Coordinates of C-alpha atoms in Angstrom, one line a residue:
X1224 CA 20.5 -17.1 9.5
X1225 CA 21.1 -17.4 5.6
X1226 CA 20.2 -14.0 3.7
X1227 CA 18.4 -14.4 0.7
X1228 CA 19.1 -11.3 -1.6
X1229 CA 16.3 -9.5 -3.6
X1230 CA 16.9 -8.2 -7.2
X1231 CA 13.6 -5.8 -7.9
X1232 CA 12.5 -5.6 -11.6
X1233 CA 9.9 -3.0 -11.0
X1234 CA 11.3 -0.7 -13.0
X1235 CA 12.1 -3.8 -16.0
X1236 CA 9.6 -6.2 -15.7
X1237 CA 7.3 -4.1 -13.8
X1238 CA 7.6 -1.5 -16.3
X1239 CA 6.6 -4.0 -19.1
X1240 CA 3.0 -4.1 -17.8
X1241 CA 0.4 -2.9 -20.3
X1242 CA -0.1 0.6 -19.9
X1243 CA 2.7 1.1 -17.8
X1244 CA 5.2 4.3 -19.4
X1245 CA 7.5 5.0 -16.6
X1246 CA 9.5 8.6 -17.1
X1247 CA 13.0 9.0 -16.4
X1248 CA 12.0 11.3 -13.5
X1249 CA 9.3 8.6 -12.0
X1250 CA 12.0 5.9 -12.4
X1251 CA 14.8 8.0 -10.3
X1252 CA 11.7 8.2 -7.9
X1253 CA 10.7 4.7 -7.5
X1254 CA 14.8 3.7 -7.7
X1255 CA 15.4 6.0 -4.4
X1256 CA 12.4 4.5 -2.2
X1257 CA 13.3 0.8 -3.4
X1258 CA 17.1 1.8 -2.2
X1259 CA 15.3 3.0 1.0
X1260 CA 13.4 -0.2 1.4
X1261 CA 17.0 -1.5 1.1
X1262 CA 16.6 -3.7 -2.1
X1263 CA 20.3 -5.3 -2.8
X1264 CA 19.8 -4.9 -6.7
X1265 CA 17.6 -3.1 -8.9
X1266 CA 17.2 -4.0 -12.7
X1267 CA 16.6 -0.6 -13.8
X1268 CA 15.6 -1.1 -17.3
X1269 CA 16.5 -2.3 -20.6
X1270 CA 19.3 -0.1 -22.3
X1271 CA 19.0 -1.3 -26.2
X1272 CA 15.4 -1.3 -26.3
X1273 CA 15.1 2.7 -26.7
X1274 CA 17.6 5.9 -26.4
X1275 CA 15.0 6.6 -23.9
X1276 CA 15.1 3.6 -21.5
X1277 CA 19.2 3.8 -21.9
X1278 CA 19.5 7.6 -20.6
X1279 CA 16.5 6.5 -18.2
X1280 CA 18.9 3.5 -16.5
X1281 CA 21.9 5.8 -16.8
X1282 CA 20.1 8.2 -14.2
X1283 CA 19.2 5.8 -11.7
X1284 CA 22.7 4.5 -11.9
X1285 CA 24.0 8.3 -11.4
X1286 CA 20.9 8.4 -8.2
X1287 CA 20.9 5.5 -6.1
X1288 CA 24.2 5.0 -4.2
X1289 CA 23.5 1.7 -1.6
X1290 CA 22.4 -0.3 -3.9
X1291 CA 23.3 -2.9 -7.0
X1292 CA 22.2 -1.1 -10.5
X1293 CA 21.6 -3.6 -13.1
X1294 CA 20.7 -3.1 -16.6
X1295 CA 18.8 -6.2 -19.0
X1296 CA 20.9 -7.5 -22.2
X1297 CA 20.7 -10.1 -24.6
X1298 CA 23.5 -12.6 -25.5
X1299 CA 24.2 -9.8 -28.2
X1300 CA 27.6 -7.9 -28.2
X1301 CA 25.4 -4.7 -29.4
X1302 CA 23.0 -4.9 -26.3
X1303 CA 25.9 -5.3 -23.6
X1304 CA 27.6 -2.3 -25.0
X1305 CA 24.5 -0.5 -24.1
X1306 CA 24.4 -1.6 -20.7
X1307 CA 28.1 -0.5 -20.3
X1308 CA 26.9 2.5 -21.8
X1309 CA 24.0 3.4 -19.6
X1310 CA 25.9 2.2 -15.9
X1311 CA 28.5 4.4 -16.2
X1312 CA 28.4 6.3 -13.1
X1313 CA 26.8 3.3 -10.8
X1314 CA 28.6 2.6 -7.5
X1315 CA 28.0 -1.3 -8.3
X1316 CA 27.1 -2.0 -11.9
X1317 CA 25.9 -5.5 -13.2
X1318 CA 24.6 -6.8 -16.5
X1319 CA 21.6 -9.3 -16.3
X1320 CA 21.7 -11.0 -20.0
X1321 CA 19.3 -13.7 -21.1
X1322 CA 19.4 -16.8 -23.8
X1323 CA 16.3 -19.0 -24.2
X1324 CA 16.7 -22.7 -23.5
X1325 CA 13.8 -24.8 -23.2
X1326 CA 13.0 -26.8 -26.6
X1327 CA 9.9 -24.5 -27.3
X1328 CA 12.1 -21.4 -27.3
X1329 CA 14.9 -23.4 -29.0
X1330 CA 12.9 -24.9 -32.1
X1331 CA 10.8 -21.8 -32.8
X1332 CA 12.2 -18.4 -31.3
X1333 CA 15.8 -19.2 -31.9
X1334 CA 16.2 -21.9 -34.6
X1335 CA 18.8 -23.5 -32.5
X1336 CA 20.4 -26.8 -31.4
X1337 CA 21.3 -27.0 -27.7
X1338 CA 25.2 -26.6 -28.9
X1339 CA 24.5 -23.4 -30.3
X1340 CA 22.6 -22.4 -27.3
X1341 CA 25.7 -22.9 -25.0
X1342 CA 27.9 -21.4 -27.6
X1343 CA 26.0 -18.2 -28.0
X1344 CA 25.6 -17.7 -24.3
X1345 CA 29.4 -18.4 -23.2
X1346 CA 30.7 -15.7 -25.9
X1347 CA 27.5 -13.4 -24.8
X1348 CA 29.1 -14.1 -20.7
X1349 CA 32.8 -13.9 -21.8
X1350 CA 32.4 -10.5 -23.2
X1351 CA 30.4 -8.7 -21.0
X1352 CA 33.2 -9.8 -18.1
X1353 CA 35.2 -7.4 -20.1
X1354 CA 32.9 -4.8 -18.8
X1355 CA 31.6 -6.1 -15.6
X1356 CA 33.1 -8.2 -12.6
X1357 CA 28.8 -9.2 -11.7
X1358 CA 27.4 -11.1 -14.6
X1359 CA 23.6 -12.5 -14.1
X1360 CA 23.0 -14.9 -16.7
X1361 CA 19.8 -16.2 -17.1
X1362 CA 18.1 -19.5 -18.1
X1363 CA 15.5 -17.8 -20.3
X1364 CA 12.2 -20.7 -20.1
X1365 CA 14.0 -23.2 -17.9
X1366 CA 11.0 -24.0 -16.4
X1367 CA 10.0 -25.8 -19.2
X1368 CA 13.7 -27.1 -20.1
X1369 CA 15.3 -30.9 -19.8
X1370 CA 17.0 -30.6 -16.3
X1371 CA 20.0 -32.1 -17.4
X1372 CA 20.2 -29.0 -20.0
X1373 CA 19.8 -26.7 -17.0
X1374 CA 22.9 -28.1 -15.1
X1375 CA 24.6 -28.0 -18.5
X1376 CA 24.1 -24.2 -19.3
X1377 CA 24.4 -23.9 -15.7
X1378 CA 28.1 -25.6 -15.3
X1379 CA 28.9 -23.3 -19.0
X1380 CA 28.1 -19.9 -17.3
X1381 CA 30.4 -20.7 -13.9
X1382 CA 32.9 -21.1 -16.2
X1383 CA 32.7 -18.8 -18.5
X1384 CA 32.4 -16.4 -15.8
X1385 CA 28.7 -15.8 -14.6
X1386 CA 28.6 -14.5 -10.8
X1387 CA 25.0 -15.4 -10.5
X1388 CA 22.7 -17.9 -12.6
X1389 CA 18.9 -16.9 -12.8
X1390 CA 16.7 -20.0 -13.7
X1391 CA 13.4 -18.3 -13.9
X1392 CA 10.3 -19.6 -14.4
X1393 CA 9.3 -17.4 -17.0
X1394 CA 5.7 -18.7 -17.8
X1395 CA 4.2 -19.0 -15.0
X1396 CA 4.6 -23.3 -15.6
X1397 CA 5.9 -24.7 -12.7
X1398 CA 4.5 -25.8 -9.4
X1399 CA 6.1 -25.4 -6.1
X1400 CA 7.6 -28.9 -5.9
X1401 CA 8.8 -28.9 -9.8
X1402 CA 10.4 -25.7 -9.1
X1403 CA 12.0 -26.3 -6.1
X1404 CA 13.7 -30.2 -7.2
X1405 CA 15.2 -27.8 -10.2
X1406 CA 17.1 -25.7 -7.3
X1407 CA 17.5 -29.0 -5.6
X1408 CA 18.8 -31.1 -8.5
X1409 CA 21.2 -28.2 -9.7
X1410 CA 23.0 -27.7 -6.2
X1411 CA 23.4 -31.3 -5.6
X1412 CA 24.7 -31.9 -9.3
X1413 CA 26.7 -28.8 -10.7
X1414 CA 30.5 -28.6 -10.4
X1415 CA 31.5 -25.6 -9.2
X1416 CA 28.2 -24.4 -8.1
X1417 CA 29.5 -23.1 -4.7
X1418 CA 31.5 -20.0 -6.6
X1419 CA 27.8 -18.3 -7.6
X1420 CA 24.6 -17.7 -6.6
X1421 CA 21.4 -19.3 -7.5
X1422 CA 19.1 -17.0 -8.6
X1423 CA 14.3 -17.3 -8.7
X1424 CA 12.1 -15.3 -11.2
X1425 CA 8.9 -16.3 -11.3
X1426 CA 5.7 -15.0 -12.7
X1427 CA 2.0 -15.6 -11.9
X1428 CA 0.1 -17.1 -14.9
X1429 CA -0.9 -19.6 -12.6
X1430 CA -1.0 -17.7 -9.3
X1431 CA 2.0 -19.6 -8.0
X1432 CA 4.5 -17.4 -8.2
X1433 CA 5.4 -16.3 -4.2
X1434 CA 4.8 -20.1 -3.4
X1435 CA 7.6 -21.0 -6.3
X1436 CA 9.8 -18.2 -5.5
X1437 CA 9.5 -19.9 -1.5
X1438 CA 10.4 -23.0 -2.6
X1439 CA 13.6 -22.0 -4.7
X1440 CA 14.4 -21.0 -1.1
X1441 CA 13.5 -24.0 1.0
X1442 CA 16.0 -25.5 -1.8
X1443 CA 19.1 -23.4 -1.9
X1444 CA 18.1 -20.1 -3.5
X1445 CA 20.6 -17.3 -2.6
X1446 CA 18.2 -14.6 -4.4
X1447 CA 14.6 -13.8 -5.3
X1448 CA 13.9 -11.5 -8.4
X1449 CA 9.9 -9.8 -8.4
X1450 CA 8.6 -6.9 -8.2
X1451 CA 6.6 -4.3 -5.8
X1452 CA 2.6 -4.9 -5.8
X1453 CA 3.8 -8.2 -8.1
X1454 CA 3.5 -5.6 -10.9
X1455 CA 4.6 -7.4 -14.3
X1456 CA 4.2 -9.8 -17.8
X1457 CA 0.7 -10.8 -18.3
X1458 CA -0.3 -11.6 -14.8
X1459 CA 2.7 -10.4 -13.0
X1460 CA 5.5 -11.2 -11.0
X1461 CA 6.8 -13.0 -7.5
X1462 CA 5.4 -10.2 -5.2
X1463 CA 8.4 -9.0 -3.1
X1464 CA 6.8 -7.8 -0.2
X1465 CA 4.8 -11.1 0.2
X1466 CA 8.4 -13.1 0.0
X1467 CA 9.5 -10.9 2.6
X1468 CA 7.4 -11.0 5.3
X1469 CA 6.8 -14.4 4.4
X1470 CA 10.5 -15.0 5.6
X1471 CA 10.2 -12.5 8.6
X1472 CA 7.0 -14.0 9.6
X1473 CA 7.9 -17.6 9.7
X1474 CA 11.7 -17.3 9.9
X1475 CA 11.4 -20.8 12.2
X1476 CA 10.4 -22.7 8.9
X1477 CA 12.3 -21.0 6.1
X1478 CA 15.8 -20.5 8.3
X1479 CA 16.4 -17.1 6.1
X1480 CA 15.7 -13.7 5.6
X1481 CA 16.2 -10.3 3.5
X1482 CA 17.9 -7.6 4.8
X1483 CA 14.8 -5.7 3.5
X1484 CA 13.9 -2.7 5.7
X1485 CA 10.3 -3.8 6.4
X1486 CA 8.1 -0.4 7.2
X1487 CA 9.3 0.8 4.3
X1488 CA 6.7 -1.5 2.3
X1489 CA 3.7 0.5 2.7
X1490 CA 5.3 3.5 1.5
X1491 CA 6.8 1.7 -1.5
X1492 CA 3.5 0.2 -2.4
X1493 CA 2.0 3.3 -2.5
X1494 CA 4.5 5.4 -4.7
X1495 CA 4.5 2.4 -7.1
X1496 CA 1.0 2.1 -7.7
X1497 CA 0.6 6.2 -8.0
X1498 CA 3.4 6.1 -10.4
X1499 CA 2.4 3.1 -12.5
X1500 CA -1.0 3.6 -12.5
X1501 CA -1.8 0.3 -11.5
X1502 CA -4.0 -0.1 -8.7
X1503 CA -3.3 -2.4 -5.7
X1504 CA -6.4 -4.8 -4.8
X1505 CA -8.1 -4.9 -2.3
X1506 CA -7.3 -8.1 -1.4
X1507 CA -4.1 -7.9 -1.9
X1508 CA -2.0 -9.8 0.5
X1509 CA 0.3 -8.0 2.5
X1510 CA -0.2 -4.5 1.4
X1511 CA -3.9 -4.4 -0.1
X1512 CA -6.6 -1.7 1.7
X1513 CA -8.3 -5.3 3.2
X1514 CA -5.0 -6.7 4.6
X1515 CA -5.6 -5.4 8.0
X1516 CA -8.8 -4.8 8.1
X1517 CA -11.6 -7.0 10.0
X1518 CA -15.9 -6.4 9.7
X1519 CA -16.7 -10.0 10.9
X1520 CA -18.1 -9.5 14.0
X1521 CA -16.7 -13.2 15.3
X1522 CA -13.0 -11.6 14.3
X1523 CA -13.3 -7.7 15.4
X1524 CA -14.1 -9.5 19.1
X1525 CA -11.2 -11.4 18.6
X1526 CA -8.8 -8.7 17.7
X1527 CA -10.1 -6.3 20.5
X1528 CA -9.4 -9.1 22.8
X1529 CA -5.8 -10.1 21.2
X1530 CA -4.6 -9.0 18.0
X1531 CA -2.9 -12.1 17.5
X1532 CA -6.1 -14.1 17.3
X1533 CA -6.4 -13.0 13.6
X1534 CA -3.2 -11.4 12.8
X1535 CA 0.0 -13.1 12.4
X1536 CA 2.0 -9.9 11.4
X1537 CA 1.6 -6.5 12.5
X1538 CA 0.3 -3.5 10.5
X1539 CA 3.2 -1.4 12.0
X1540 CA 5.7 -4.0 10.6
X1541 CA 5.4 -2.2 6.9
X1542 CA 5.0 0.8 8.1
X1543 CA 1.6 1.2 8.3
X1544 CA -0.3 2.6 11.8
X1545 CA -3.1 0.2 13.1
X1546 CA -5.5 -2.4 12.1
X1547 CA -8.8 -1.1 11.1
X1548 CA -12.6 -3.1 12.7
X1549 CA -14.8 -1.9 9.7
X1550 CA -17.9 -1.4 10.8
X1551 CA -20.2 -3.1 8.6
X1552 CA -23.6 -5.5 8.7
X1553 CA -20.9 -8.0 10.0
X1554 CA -19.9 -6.5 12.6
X1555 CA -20.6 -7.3 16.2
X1556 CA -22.0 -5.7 19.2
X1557 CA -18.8 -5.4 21.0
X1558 CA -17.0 -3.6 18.2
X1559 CA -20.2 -1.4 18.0
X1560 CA -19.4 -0.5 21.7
X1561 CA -15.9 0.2 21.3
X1562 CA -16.8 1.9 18.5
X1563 CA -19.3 4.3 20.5
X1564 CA -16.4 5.2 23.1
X1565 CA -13.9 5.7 20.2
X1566 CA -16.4 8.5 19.0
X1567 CA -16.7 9.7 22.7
X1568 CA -19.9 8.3 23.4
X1569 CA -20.6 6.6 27.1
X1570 CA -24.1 4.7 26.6
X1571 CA -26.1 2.6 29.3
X1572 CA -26.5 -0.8 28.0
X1573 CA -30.2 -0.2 27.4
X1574 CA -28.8 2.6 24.7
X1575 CA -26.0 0.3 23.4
X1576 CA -29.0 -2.1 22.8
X1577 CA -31.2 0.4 21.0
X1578 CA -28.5 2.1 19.3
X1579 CA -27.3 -1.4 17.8
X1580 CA -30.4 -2.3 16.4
X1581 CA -30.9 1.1 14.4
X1582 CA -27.1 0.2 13.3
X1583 CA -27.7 -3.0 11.9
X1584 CA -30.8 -1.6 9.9
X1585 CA -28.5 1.2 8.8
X1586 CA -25.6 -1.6 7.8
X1587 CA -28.3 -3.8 5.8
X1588 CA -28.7 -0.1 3.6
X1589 CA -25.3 1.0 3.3
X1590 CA -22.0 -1.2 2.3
X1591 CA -19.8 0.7 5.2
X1592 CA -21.3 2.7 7.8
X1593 CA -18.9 6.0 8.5
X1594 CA -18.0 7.6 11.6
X1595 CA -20.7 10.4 10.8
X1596 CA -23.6 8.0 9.7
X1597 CA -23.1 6.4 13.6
X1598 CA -23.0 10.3 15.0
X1599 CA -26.2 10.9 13.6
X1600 CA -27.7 7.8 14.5
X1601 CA -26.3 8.5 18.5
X1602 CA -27.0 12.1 18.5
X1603 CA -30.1 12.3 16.9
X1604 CA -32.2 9.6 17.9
X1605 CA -30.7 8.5 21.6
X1606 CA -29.1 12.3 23.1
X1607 CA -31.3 14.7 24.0
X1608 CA -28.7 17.7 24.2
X1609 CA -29.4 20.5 26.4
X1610 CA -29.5 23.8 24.4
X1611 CA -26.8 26.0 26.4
X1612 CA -26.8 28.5 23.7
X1613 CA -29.6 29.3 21.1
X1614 CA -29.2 31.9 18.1
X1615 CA -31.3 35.2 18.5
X1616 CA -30.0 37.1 16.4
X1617 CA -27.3 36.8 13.3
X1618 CA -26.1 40.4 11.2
X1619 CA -24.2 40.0 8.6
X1620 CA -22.1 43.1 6.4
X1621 CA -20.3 41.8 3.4
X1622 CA -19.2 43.4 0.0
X1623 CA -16.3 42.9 -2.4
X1624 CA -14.3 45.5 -1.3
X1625 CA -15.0 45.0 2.3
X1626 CA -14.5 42.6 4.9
X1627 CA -17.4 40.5 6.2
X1628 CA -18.2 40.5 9.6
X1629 CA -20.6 39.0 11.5
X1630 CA -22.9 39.7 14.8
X1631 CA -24.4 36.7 16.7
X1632 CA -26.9 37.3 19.8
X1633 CA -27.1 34.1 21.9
X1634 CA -29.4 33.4 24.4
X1635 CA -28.3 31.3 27.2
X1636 CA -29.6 28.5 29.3
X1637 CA -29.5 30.4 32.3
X1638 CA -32.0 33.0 30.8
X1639 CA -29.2 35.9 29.9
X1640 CA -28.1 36.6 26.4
X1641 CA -25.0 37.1 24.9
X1642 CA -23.6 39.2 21.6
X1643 CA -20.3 39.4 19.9
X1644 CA -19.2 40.4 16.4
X1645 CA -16.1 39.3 14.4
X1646 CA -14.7 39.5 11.1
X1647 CA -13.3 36.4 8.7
X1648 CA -11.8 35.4 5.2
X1649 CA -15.6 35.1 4.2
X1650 CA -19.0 35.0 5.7
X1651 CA -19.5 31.8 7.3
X1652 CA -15.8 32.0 8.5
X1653 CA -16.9 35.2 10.0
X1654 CA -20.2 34.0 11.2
X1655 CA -18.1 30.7 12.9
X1656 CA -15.6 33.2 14.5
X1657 CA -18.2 35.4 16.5
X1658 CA -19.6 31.6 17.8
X1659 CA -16.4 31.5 19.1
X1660 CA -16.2 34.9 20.7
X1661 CA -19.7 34.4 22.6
X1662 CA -19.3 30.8 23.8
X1663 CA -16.0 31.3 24.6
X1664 CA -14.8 27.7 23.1
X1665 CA -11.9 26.9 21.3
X1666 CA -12.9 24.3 18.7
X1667 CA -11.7 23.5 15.4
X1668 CA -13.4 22.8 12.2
X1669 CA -13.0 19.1 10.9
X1670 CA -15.8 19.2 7.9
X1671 CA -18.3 21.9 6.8
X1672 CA -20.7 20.8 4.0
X1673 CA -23.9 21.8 2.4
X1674 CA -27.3 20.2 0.9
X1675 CA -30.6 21.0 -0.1
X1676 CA -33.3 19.6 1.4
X1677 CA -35.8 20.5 -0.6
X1678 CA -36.3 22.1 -4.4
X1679 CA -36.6 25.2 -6.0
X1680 CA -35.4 28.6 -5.5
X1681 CA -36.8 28.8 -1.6
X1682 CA -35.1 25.1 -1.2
X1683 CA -34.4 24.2 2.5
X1684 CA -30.5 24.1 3.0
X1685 CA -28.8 22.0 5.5
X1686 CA -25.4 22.4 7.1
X1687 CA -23.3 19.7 8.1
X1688 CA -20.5 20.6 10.7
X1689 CA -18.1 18.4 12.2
X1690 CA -15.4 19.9 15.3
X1691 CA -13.2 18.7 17.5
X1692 CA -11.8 19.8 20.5
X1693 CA -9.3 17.9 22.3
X1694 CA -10.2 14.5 22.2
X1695 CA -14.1 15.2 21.7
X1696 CA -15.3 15.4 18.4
X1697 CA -19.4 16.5 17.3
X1698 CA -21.1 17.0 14.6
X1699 CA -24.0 19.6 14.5
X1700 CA -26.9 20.3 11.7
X1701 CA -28.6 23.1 10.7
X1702 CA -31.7 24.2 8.4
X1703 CA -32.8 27.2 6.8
X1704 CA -33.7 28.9 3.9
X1705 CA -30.8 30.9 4.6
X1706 CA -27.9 29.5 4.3
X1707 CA -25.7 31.8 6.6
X1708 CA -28.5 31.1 9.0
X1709 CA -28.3 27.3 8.7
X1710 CA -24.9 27.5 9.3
X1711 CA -25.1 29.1 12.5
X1712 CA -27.7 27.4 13.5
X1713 CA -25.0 23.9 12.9
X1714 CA -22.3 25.4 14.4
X1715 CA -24.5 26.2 17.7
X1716 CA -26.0 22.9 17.9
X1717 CA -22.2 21.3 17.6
X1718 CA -20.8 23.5 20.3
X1719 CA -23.9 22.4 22.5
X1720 CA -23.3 19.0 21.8
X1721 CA -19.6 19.5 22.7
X1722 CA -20.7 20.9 26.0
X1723 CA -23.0 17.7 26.5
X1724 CA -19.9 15.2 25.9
X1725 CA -17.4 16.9 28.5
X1726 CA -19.9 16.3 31.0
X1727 CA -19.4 12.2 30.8
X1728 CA -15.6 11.8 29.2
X1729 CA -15.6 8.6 27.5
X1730 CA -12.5 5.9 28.1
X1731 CA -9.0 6.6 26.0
X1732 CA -9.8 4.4 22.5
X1733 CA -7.5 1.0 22.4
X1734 CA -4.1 1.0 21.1
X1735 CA -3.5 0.7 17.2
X1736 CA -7.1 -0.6 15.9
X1737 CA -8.5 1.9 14.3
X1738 CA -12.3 1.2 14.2
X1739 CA -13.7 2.5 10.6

């Protein structure tokens, strides 16, 4: 199967976003995870712009080992010395340098004829071979430049020496069949053409960019230039990770592939986004927070039935660990189920029925409903939980030059009574550790949080504790003036409801769908 290879900008083009000021210590960062995602070449930056950006490309080219380095030029003798400059050290330097072609660029930008053009850009390729055995020349525009042009600067730069010719669509212009007949019309017309690679850049300006940057392939691209998250220019750039498992996921259709290493994506989308600042969507294909998540009840069925009846790729494939059935007004009663035994619950249907209803009134008030909303809903309206232990008693000794320790006196179900005292890094952790000691259960603390319930100095607090134990997990409440009280009284009431649960385990939760 054909290979396409992918040349990552993020740290170029990507960097060139507004608000986007990339260190030399971030770059080195981002370089080393896109060599681990197994990116062939990375544009590193743009060596004449600053001292900065030139020491900055100079470290990455010193970091990353496995991969291509690749610093931006223009057809300026000045700027390729600058490259040459910042890549000593790389394993497997290139210079990317850029002339303008289309008639817009040529009549305004660079007050040239087209036989200027081709001059300028053959000396500009000639001399940087005298540095570099890769050359990437690109076709600044070409989108939006006479097609015979195209093969004509293409046919200069193969002889003047260029290893790989970019013809980007650097506006954004094109539409999928445009862009793909230029790919078409080049291979089929250029002498010579089989000694280089044909090279895509796109950007989105018109939200075409990952269907243009496909194309170039369906018509002879050997590489695909973007960026992680599609990070870029104005609106961006062809998002790598969506050309990528576009080829994995319908490698039938396209007949190629990156030698990308694919659950590596998640991770990379991650750092980039932390790095940059720039925040991934939602709705971002591929590696946005909705990507693989489902609250239509019609489609959590389906995927608790068969993944594959709404997913054609797998979280796990970028590296991330399930699907997630977000529970929502949307979603359906079978989700809610699976939900229930997910949380450990095993309801009669009656209970299901009832518990459903008071879920779908709670969804209509709340955009998601969490894991503790649809404890409390269970726990306190549907489980009568038998009180095994009940607080009697609850002493407390704390200064600041003393350790606090607690006493708790339980009374007990079967009419006896229990007391143990304990010491802790602080009150309540005192108070939690004597629970311990008198029921004899070995839990551990998920959440602890406080509230008042009412105002004023006297205000009712309320404690909130979650636990787990194994695979069980409870929450328990507790009110009081006191606060040290209240949170006795909520660790109790969780331990008794841990008791309850043992006493009907619930079935082992389904395999990679995480129900949120």
């Amino acid at each position: 199967m054909r290979k396409i290879y992918i040349f990552d900008t993020t740290l170029r083009d990507g960097e060139q976003s507004p608000g986007v000021n990339l260190n030399m210590q971030e770059k080195v960062e981002i370089a080393l995870q896109l060599e681990k995602l197994g990116i062939d070449r990375i544009e590193a930056g743009f060596p004449a712009a600053s001292p900065g950006d030139l020491a900055g490309v100079n470290a990455v080219a010193r970091a990353v080992k496995n991969a291509s380095i690749i610093g931006l030029a223009r057809s300026r003798e000045k700027d390729l010395d600058a490259v040459h400059e910042a890549l000593k050290g790389a394993q497997d330097p290139c210079v990317h340098l850029f002339l303008a072609t289309s008639p817009i660029h040529r009549k305004h930008k660079l007050r040239m004829e087209k036989h200027q053009v081709l001059e300028t850009a053959e000396a500009a390729i000639r001399y940087a071979r005298k540095y570099f055995d890769k050359v990437e020349f690109s076709l600044e525009d070409a989108g939006r430049t006479e097609l015979d042009f195209i093969c004509e600067v293409t046919a200069m730069a193969i002889r003047a020496g260029a290893t790989v010719v970019n013809i980007p669509d650097t506006v954004g212009y094109l539409t999928p069949y445009e862009y793909g007949n230029i790919f078409k019309t080049v291979k089929e017309n250029v002498p010579g053409i089989e000694k280089i690679q044909l090279s895509a850049h796109c950007h989105d300006d018109l939200g075409m960019a990952t269907a243009n940057a496909l194309a170039a392939v369906l018509n002879g691209a050997d590489q695909i230039e973007g960026t992680i998250n599609g990070i870029g220019e104005r609106a961006g750039n062809t998002s790598l990770e969506e050309v990528a498992m576009a080829l994995e996921t319908r490698q039938e259709f396209f007949q190629a592939k990156t030698s990308l290493v694919l659950n590596e994506i998640a991770r990379t989308s991650r750092l980039v986004s932390k790095l940059t600042g720039m925040v991934v969507p939602g709705n971002k294909a591929i590696v946005g927070a909705n990507a693989f998540a489902h609250e239509s009840g019609i489609h959590q069925d389906g995927m608790l039935k068969e993944k594959t009846t709404y997913e054609i790729m797998s979280p796990e494939t970028i590296g991330l660990k399930e699907s997630k059935l977000v529970m929502g007004k949307h979603s359906g009663r079978h989700a809610f189920r699976e939900k229930l035994i997910d949380l450990g619950y095993e309801l009669n249907d009656e209970q299901v029925n009832v518990a459903f209803g008071k879920f779908k009134d709670l969804a209509d008030k709340k955009k998601d409903v969490s894991d503790e909303d649809i404890r409390a809903l269970i726990e306190e309206k549907l489980i009568e939980t038998p009180e095994v232990f009940v607080l009697d008693n609850l002493q407390l000794s704390y200064g600041n030059q003393s350790v606090p320790t607690a006493t708790i006196r339980v009374k007990m179900i079967d009419g006896g009574s229990a007391e143990e005292a304990a010491v802790g890094n602080g009150s309540v952790d005192a108070i939690f550790n004597a629970i311990d000691k008198v029921t004899k259960e070995e839990v551990e603390l998920e959440d602890y949080s406080i509230k008042s319930v009412t105002h004023g100095k006297d205000a009712l607090g309320e404690v909130h504790v979650v636990m787990n134990q194994g695979d069980y997990s409870v929450q328990g409440r507790g009110v009081s003036t006191d606060i040290l009280e209240a949170s006795a009284k909520a660790y109790i009431d969780a331990v008794n409801r841990l008791i309850e649960k043992r006493k009907s385990p619930a079935r082992s939760k389904r395999d990679n769908v995480s129900l949120i």
